[in-house]
PDB file of C-alpha atoms in Angstrom:
ATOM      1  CA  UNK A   1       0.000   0.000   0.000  1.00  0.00           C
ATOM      2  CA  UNK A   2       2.487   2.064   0.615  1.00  0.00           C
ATOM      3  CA  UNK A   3       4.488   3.616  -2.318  1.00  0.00           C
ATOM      4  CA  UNK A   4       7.302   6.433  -2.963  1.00  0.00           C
ATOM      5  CA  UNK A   5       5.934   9.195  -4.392  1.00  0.00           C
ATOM      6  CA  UNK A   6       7.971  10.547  -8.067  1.00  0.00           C
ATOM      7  CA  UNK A   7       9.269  13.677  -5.888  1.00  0.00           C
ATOM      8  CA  UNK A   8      10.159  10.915  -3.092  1.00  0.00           C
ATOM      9  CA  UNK A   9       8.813  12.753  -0.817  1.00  0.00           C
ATOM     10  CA  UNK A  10       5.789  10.838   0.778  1.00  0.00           C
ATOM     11  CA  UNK A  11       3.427   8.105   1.106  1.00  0.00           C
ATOM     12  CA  UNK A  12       0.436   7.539  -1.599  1.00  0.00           C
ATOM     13  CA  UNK A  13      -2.412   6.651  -0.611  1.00  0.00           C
ATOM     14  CA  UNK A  14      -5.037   3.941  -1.878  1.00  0.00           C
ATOM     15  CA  UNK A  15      -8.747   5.755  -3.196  1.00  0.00           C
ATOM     16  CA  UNK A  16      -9.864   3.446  -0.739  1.00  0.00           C
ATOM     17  CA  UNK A  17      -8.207   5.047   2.641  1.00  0.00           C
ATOM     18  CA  UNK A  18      -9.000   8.390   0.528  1.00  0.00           C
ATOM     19  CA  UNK A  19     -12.521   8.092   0.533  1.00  0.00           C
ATOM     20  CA  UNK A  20     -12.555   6.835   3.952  1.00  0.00           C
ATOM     21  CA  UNK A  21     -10.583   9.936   5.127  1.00  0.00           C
ATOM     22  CA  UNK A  22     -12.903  12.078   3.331  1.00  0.00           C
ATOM     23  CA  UNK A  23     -15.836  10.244   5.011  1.00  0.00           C
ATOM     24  CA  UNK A  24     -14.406  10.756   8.366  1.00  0.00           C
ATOM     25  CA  UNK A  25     -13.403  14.299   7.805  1.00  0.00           C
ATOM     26  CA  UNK A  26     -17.828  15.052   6.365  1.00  0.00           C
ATOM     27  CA  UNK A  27     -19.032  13.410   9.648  1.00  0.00           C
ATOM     28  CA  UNK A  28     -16.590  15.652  11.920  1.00  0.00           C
ATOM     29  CA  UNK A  29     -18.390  18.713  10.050  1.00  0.00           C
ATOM     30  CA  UNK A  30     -21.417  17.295  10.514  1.00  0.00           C
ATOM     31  CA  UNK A  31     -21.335  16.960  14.458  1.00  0.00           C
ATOM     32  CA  UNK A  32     -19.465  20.093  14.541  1.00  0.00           C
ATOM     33  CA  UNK A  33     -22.516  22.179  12.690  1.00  0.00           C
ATOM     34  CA  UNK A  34     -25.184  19.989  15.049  1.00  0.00           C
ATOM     35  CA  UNK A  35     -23.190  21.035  17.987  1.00  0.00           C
ATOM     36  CA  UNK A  36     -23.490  24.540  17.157  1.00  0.00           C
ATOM     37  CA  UNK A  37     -26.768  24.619  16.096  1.00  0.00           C
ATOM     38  CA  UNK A  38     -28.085  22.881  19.496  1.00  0.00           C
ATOM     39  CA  UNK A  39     -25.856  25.161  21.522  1.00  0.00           C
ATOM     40  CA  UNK A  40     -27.092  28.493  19.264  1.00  0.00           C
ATOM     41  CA  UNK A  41     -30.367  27.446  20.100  1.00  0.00           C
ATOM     42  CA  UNK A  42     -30.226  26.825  23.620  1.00  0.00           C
ATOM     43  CA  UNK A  43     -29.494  30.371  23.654  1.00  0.00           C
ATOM     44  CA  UNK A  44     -32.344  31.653  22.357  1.00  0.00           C
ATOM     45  CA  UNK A  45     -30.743  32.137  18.467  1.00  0.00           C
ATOM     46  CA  UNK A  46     -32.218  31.148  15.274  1.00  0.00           C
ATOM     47  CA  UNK A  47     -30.551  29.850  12.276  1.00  0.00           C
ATOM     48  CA  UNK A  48     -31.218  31.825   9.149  1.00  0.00           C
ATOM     49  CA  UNK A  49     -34.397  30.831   7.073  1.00  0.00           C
ATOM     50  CA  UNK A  50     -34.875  28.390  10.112  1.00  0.00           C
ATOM     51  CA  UNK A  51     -36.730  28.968  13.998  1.00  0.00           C
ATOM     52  CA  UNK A  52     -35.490  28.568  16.842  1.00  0.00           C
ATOM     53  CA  UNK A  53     -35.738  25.242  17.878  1.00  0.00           C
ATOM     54  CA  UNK A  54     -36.565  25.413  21.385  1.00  0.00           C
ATOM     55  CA  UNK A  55     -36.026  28.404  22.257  1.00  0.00           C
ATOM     56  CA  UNK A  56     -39.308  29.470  23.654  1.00  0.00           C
ATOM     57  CA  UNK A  57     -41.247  33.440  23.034  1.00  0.00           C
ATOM     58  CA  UNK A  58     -43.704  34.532  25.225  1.00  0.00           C
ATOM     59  CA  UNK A  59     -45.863  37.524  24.806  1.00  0.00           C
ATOM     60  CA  UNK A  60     -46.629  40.130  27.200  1.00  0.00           C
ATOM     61  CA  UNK A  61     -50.538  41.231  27.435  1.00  0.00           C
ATOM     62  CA  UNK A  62     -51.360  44.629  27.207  1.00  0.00           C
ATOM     63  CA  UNK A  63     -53.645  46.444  29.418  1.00  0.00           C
ATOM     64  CA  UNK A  64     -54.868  49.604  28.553  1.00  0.00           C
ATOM     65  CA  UNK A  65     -54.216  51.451  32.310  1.00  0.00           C
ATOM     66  CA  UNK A  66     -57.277  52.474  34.599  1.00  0.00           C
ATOM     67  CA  UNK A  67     -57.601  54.930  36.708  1.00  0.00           C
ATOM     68  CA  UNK A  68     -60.174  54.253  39.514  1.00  0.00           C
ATOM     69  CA  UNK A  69     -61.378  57.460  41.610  1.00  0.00           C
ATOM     70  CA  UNK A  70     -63.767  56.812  44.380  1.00  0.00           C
ATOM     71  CA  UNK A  71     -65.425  59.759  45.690  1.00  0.00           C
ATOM     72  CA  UNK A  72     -68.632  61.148  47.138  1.00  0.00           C
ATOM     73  CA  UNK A  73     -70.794  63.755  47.164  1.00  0.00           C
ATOM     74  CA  UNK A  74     -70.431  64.445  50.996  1.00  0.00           C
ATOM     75  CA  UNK A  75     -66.526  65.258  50.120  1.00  0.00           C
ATOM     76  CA  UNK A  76     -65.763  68.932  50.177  1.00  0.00           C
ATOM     77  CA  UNK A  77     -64.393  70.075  47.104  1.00  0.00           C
ATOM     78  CA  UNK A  78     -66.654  67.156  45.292  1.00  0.00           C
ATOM     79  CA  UNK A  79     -67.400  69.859  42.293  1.00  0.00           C
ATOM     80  CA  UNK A  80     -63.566  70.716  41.984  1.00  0.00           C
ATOM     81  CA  UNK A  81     -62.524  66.874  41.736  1.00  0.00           C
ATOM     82  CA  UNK A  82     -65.377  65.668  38.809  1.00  0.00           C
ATOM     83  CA  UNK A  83     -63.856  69.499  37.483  1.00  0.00           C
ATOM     84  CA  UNK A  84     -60.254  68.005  37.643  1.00  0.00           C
ATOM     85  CA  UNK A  85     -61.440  64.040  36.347  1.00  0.00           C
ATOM     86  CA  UNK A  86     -62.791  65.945  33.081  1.00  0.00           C
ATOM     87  CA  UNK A  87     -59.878  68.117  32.540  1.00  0.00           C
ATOM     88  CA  UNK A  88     -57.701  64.754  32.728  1.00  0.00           C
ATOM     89  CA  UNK A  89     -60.195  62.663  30.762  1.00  0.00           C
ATOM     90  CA  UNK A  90     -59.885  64.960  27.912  1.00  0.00           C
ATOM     91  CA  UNK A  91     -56.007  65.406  28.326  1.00  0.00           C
ATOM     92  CA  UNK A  92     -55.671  61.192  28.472  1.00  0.00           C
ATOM     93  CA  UNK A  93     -58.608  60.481  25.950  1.00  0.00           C
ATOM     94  CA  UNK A  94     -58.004  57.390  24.078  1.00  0.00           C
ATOM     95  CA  UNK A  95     -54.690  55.928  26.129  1.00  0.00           C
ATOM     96  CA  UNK A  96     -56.112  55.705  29.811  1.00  0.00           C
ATOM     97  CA  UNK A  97     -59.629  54.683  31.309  1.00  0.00           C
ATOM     98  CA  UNK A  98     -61.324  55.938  33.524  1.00  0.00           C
ATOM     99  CA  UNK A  99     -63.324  54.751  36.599  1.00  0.00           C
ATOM    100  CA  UNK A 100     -65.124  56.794  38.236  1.00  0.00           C
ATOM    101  CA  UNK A 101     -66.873  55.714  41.552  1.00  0.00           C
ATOM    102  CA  UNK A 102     -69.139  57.143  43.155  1.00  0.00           C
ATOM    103  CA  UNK A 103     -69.495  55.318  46.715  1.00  0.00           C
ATOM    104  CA  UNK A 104     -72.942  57.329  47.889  1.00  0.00           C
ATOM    105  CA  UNK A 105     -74.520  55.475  44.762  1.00  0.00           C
ATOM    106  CA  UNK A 106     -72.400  52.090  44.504  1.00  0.00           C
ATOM    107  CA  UNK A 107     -72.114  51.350  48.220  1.00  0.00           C
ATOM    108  CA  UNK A 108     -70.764  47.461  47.132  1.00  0.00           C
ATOM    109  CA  UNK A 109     -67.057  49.963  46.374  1.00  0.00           C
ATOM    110  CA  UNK A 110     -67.330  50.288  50.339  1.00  0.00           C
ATOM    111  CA  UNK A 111     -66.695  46.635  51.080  1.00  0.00           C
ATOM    112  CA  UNK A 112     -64.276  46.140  47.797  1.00  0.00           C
ATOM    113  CA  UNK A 113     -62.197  48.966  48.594  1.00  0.00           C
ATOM    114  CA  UNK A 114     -61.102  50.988  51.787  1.00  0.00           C
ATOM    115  CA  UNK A 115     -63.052  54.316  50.737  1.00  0.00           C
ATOM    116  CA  UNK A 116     -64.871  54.701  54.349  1.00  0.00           C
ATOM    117  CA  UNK A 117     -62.981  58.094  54.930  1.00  0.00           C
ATOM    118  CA  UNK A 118     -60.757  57.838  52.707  1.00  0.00           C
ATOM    119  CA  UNK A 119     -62.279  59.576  49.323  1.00  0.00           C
ATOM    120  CA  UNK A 120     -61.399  60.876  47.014  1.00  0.00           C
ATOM    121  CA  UNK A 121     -59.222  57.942  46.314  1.00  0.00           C
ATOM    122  CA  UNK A 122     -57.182  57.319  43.767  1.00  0.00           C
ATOM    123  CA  UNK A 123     -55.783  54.137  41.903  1.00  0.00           C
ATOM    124  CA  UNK A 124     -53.720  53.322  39.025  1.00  0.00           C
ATOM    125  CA  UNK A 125     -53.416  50.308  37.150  1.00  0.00           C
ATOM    126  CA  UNK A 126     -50.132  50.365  34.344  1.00  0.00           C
ATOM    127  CA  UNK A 127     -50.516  48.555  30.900  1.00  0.00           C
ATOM    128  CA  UNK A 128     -49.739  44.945  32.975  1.00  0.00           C
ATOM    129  CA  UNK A 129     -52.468  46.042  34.949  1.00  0.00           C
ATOM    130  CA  UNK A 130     -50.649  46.009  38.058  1.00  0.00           C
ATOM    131  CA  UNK A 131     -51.306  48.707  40.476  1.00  0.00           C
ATOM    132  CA  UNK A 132     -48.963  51.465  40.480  1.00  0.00           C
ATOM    133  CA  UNK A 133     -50.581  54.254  42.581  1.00  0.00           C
ATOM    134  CA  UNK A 134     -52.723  54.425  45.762  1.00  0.00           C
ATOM    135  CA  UNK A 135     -53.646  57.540  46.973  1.00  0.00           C
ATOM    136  CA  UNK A 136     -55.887  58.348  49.625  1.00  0.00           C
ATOM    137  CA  UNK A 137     -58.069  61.847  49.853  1.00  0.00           C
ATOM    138  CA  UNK A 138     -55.771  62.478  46.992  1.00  0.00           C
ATOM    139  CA  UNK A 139     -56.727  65.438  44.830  1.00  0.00           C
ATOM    140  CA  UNK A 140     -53.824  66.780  43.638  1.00  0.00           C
ATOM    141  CA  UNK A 141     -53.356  67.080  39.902  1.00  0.00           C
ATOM    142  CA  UNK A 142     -49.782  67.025  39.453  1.00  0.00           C
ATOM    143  CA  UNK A 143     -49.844  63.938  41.440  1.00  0.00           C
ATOM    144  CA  UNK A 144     -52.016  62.100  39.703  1.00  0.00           C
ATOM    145  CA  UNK A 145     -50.762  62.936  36.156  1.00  0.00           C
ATOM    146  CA  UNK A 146     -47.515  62.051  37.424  1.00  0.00           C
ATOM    147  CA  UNK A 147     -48.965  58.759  38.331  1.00  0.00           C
ATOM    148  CA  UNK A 148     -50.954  58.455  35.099  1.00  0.00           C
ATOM    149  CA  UNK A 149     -47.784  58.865  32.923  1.00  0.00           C
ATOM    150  CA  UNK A 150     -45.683  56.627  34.726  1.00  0.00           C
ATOM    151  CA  UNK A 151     -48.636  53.549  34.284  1.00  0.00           C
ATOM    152  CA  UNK A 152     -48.257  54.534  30.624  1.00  0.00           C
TER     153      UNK A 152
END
C-alpha cells in the first residue's frame, strides 16, 4: 500500500483510505454544525431561514391602564374633583380609562375597597395592569398625572 511518491517525498495513498478519510473528515463537520446549532439554540438564536428550535417566546398582554377614583358627594371640594377628572379625561382620551366611583350610589365599592374616609381615592393600574398608585383623599393634579404617565 504504501508507495514512494515521483518527488520521493511521501506516502500515496489507496482511493480506498482516501474516501474513507474524506468520510471521516464530512461526519466531523457534521457533528461540529449539530453542535453549534443545538448550543445556538439553547441560547435563544435562530438559524437563518430556520426557527429557533426550542427556544421558547412569550408575549406580554397589554392592558390599557385604569384609573379608579372613588369619591362622594359628601366630600368637600366634590365639584372641583369631577372638574379636575374631566380636565384629565380629555387630556388622556383614548390611552387611559377611567373609573369613576361614586361610593354614595355604589355602596358594594365600600366593602371592595377601603373608601370609608378615605375619598377621594385614587388608583392606578399600568398597561400589565398592576397597580402602580394608591392615593388616599388624593386630589392633587400634578400627582395624579404624574402617576398616570408613569402607568403609561
Amino acid at each position: 500500500m504504501e508507495n514512494q511518491n515521483n518527488n520521493g517525498t511521501g506516502v500515496e495513498l489507496s482511493k480506498k483510505a482516501k474516501y474513507a478519510i474524506l468520510a471521516a473528515a464530512a461526519v466531523v463537520i457534521i457533528a461540529i454544525i449539530a453542535i453549534v446549532v443545538a448550543v445556538t439554540n439553547s441560547r435563544g438564536g435562530s438559524s437563518e431561514g430556520g426557527s429557533a428550535g426550542n427556544a421558547q417566546v412569550t408575549e406580554e398582554a397589554y392592558y390599557t391602564p385604569v384609573m379608579m377614583y372613588f369619591v362622594s358627594k359628601n366630600d368637600e371640594g366634590y365639584n372641583d374633583y369631577m372638574a379636575m377628572i374631566d380636565e384629565l379625561k380629555a387630556e388622556y382620551d383614548g390611552r387611559v380609562t377611567f373609573d369613576i366611583v361614586d361610593v354614595d350610589e355604589n355602596p358594594e365599592a365600600k366593602e371592595n375597597f377601603p373608601t370609608e374616609g378615605n375619598t377621594p381615592l385614587f388608583i392606578m393600574n399600568d398597561t400589565t395592569n398592576t397597580i402602580t398608585s394608591i392615593r388616599f383623599k388624593c386630589a392633587d393634579k400634578e400627582l395624579i398625572k404624574g402617576d398616570i404617565d408613569a402607568a403609561l
